[in-house]
Coordinates of C-alpha atoms in Angstrom, one line a residue:
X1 CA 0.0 0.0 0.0
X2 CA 1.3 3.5 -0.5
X3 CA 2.3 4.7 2.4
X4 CA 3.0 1.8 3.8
X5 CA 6.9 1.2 6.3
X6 CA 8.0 -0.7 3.0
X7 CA 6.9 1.4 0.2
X8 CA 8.6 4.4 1.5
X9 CA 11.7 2.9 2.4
X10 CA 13.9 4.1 -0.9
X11 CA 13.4 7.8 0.1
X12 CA 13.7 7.3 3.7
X13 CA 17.3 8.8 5.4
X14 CA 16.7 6.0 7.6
X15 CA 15.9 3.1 5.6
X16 CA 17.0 -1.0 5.6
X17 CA 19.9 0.1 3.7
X18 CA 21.7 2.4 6.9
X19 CA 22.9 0.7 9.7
X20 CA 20.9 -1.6 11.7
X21 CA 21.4 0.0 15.3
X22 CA 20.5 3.5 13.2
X23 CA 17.4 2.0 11.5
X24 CA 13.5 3.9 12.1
X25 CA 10.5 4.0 11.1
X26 CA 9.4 5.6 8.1
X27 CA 5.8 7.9 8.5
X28 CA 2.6 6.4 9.7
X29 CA 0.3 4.7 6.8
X30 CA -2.1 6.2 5.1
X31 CA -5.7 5.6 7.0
X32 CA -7.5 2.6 5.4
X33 CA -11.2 1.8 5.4
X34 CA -12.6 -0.4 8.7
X35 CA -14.1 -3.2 7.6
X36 CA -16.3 -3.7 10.7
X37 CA -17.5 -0.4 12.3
X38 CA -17.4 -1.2 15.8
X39 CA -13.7 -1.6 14.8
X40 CA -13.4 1.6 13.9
X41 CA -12.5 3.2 17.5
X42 CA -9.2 0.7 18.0
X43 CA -8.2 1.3 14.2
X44 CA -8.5 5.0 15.1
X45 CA -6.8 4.9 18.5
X46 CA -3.9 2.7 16.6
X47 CA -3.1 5.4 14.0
X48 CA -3.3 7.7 16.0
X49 CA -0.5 6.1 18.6
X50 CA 1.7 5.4 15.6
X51 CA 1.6 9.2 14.4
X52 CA 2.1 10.5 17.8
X53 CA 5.1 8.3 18.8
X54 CA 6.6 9.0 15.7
X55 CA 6.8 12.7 16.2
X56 CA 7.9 12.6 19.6
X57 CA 10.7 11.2 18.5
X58 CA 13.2 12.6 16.8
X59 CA 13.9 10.8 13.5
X60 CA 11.3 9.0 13.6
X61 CA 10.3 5.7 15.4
X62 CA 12.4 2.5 15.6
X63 CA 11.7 0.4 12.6
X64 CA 10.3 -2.7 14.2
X65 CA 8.1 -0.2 16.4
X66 CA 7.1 1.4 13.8
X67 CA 6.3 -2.0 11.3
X68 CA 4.5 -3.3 14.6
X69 CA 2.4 -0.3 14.8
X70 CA 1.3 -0.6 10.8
X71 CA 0.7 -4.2 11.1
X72 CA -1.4 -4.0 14.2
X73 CA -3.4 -0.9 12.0
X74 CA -3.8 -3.2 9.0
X75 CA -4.8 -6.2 11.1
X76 CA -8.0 -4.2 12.7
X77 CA -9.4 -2.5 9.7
X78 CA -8.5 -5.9 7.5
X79 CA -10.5 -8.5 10.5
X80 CA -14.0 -9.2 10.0
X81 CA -13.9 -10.0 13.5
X82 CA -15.5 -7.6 15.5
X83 CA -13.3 -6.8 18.3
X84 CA -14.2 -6.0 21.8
X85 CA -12.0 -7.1 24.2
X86 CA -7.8 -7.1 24.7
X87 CA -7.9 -10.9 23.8
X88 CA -10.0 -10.2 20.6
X89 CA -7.0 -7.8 19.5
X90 CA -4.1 -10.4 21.2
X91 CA -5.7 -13.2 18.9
X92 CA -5.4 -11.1 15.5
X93 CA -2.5 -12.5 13.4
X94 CA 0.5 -10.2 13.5
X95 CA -0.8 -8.1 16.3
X96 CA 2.6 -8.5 19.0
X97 CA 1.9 -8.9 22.5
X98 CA 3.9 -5.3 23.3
X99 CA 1.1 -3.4 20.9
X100 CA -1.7 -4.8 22.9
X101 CA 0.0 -3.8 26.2
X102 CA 0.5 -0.4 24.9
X103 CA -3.3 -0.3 24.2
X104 CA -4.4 -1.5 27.7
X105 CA -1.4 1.4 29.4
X106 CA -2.8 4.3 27.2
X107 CA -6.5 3.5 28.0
X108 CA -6.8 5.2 31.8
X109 CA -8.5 8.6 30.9
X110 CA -8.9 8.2 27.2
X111 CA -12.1 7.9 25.2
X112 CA -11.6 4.4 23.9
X113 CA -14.0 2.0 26.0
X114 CA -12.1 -1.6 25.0
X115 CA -13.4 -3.6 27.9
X116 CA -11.0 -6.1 29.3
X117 CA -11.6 -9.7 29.4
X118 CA -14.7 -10.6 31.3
X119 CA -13.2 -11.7 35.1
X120 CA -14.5 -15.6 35.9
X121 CA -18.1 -15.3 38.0
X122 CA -18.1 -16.7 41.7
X123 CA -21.4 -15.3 42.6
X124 CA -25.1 -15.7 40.4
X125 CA -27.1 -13.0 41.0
X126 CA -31.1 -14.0 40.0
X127 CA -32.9 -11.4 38.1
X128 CA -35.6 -9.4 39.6
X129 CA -38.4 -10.5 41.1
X130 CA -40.1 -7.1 42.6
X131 CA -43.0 -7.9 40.5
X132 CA -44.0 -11.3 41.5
X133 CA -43.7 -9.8 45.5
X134 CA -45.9 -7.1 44.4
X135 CA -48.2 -9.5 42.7
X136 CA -48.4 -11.5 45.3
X137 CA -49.0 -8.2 48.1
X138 CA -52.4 -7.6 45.8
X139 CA -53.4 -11.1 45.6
X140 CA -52.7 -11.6 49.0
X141 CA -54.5 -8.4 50.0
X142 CA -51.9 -8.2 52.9
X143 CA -51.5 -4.8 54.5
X144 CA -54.6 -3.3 52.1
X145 CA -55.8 0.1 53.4
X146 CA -58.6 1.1 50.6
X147 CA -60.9 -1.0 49.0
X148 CA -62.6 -0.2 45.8
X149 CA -66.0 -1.0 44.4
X150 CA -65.9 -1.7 40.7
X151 CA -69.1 -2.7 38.8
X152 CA -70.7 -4.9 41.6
X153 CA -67.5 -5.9 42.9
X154 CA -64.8 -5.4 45.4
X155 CA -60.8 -5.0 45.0
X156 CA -58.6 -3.9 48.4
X157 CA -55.2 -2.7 47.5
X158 CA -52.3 -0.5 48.4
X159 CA -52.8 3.8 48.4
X160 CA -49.0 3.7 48.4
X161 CA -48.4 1.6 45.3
X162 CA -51.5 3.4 43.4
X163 CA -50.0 6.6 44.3
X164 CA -46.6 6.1 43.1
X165 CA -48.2 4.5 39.7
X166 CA -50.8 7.0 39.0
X167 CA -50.8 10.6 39.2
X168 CA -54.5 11.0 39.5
X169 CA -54.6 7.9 41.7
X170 CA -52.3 9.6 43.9
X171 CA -54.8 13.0 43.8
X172 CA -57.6 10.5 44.6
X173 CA -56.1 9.0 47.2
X174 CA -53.9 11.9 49.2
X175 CA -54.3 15.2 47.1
X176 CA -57.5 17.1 46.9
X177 CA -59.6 14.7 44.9
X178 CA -59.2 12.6 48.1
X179 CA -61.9 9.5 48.2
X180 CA -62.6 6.8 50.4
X181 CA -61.6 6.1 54.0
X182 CA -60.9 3.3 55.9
X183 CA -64.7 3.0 56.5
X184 CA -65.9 2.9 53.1
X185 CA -65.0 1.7 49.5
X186 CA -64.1 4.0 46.3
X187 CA -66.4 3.7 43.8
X188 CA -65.5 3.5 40.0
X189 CA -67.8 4.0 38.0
X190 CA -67.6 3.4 33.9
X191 CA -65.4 1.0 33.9
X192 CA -66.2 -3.4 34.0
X193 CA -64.4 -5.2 37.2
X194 CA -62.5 -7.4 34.6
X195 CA -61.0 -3.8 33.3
X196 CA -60.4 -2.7 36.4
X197 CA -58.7 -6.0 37.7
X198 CA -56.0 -5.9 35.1
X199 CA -55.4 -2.4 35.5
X200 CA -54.3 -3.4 39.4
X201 CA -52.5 -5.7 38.1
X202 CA -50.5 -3.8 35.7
X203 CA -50.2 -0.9 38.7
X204 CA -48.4 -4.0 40.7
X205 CA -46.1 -5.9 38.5
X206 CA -46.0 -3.6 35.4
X207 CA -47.3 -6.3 33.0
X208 CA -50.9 -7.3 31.5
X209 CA -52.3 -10.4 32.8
X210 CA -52.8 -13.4 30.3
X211 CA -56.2 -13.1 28.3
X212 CA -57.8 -15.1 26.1
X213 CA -56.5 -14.5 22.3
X214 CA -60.2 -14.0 21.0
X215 CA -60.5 -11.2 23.8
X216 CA -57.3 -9.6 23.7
X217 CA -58.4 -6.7 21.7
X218 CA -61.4 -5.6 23.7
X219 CA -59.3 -6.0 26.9
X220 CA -56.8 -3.3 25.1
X221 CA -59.4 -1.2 23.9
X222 CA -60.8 -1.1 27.4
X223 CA -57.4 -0.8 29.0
X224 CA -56.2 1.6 27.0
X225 CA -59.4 3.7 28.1
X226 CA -58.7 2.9 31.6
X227 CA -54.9 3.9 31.1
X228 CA -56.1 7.1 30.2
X229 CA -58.5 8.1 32.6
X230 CA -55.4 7.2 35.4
X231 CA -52.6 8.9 33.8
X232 CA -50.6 5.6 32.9
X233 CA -48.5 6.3 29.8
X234 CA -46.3 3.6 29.9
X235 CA -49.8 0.8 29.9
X236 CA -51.4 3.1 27.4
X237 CA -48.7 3.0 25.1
X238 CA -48.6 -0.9 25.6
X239 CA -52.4 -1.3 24.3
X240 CA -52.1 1.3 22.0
X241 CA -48.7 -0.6 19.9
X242 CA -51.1 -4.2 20.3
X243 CA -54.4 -2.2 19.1
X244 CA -52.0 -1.5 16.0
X245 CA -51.5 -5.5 15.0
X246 CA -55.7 -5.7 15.3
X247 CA -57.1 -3.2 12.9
X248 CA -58.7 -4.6 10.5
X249 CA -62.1 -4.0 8.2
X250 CA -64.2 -5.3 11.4
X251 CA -62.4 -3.1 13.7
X252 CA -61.3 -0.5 12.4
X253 CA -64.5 2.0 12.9
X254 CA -64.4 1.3 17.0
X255 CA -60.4 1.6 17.2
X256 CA -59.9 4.6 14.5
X257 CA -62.6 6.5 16.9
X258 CA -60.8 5.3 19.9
X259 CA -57.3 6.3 18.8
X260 CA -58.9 10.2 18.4
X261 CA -60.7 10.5 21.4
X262 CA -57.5 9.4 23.3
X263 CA -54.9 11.4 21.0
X264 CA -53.1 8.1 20.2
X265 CA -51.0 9.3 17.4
X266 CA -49.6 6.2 16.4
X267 CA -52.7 4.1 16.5
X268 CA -54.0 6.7 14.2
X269 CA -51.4 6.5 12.0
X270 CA -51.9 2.8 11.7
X271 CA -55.3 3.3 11.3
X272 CA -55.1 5.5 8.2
X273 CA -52.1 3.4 6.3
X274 CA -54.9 0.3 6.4
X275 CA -57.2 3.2 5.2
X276 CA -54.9 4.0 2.5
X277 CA -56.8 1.2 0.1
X278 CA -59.5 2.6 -1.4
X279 CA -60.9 -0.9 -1.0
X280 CA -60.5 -0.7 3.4
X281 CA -62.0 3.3 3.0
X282 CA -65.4 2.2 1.1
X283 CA -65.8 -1.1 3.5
X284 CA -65.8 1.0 6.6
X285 CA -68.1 4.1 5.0
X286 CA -70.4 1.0 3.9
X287 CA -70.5 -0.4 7.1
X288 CA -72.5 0.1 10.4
X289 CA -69.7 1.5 12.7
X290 CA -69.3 4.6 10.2
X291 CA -72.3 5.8 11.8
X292 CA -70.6 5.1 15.7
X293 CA -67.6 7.1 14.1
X294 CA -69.6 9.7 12.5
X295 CA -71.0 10.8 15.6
X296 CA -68.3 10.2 17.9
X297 CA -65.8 11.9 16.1
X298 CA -67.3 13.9 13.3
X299 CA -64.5 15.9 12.0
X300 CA -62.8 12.4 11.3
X301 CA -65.8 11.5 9.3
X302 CA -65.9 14.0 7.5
X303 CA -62.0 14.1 6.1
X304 CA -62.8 10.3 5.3
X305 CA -65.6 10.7 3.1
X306 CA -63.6 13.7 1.1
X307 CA -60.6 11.4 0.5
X308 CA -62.7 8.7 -0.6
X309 CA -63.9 11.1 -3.0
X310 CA -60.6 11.5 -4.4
X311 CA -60.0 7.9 -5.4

């Protein structure tokens, strides 16, 4: 390559042809392209070296510093091997053991991030099981200092826990919306008990409960309602990316209407690329929910039956 310790060595004052004890190393290579981007920090961090050692020294580096230095360069951007720890780098042929030394030395307070090898494990740490302890706290009902009255039906629970989950629980409960005391129940009204179950249960462990298949999209319809009402983002957005996998020509009137009423901008925007067939647009003016829609959200309506004019 031009550039290269052997292609400049004919015009070098200190080339192969002086005395041994006198020889150094020509300039540092030219850069070459990385073939594997995370790559490209080491390659950078190796030219870099070989340019700044060679001009702290006067005449230039030592030629078999200097050839060890290109080699090492040529190695990292040539490997298809990502590399991401010293012992990826050690195991590159014609890498030398002093290079990769000189890498780990030069790393304390530099940018480069190469971790070392990963140390043996003496202890297993288990993942995180908060949620099944906070599961179990609502099933159990232990400690439960409100009780709510949902639809016919009672659910005792936590103020703490609802509070720290939902802002407008946490007004209910302790601000100036306060409800409920430990004489009587909260009542929720609007909502089914099977709604308000899983919404508990997302409050405690941060994950839906299992539904049936055939029901999952009315549960999410009706969660994502109740997500909205409480102030839960995080479970809104949830049901609003699954309402995105279930519109469909039978659907689509109930969840396009939802998506406005609850400014869900990306079930919208599913809603109107399944919209984008002229054949989906006339199916849902044809059909009986158009009417639900046209009524619910009439502005909506009213943009749908001008672009179906247009195709």
């Amino acid at each position: 390559m031009a550039g290269s310790p052997h292609s400049q060595t004919a015009s070098s004052p200190h080339s192969p042809h002086s005395h041994a004890s006198s020889q150094m190393a020509p300039s540092v290579p030219r850069k070459r392209r990385v073939n594997r981007p995370e790559n490209e920090e080491v390659a950078a961090w190796l030219f870099l070296k070989h340019r700044s050692m060679a001009e702290q020294q006067p005449g230039g580096l030592p030629e078999h510093q200097g050839h060890a230095l290109s080699t090492a360069y040529r190695c990292v951007c040539a490997t298809n091997v990502p590399i991401r720890t010293f012992g990826d780098l050690a195991r590159l042929r014609g890498v030398e053991d002093w290079v990769v030394h000189l890498l780990k030395d030069s790393l304390p307070g530099s940018t480069l991030d190469l971790p070392q090898e990963n140390p043996p494990t003496f202890v297993s740490v288990a993942p995180s099981d908060l949620h099944q302890h906070l599961g179990d706290l609502l099933k159990t009902e232990k400690g439960a200092d409100v009780v709510f009255e949902v639809d016919g039906h009672t659910f005792a629970a936590h103020r703490c826990v609802l509070a720290a989950r939902s802002p407008v629980f946490s007004a209910e409960l302790f601000g100036g919306m306060k409800e409920g005391n430990t004489a009587g129940a909260v009542r929720i009204d609007e909502m089914e008990a099977e709604v308000f179950k899983a919404l508990l249960w997302f409050v405690y462990t941060d994950s839906l409960q299992v539904t049936e298949e055939e029901d999952e999209d009315v549960m999410c319809q009706h969660l994502l309602v109740a997500a909205d009402r409480y102030g839960m983002e995080r479970l809104k957005s949830i049901c609003e990316e699954k309402l995105c996998k279930f519109v469909n020509a039978a659907t689509i009137a109930t969840i396009l209407t939802l998506a406005e009423q609850h400014h869900c901008d990306g079930l919208k925007k599913a809603c109107s690329r399944f919209l984008g067939s002229p054949a989906n647009l006339r199916a849902l003016l044809d059909s009986d929910g158009f009417d639900h829609l046209s009524r619910s959200c009439p502005l909506v309506a009213k943009n749908l039956i001008a672009m179906s004019a247009l195709v």
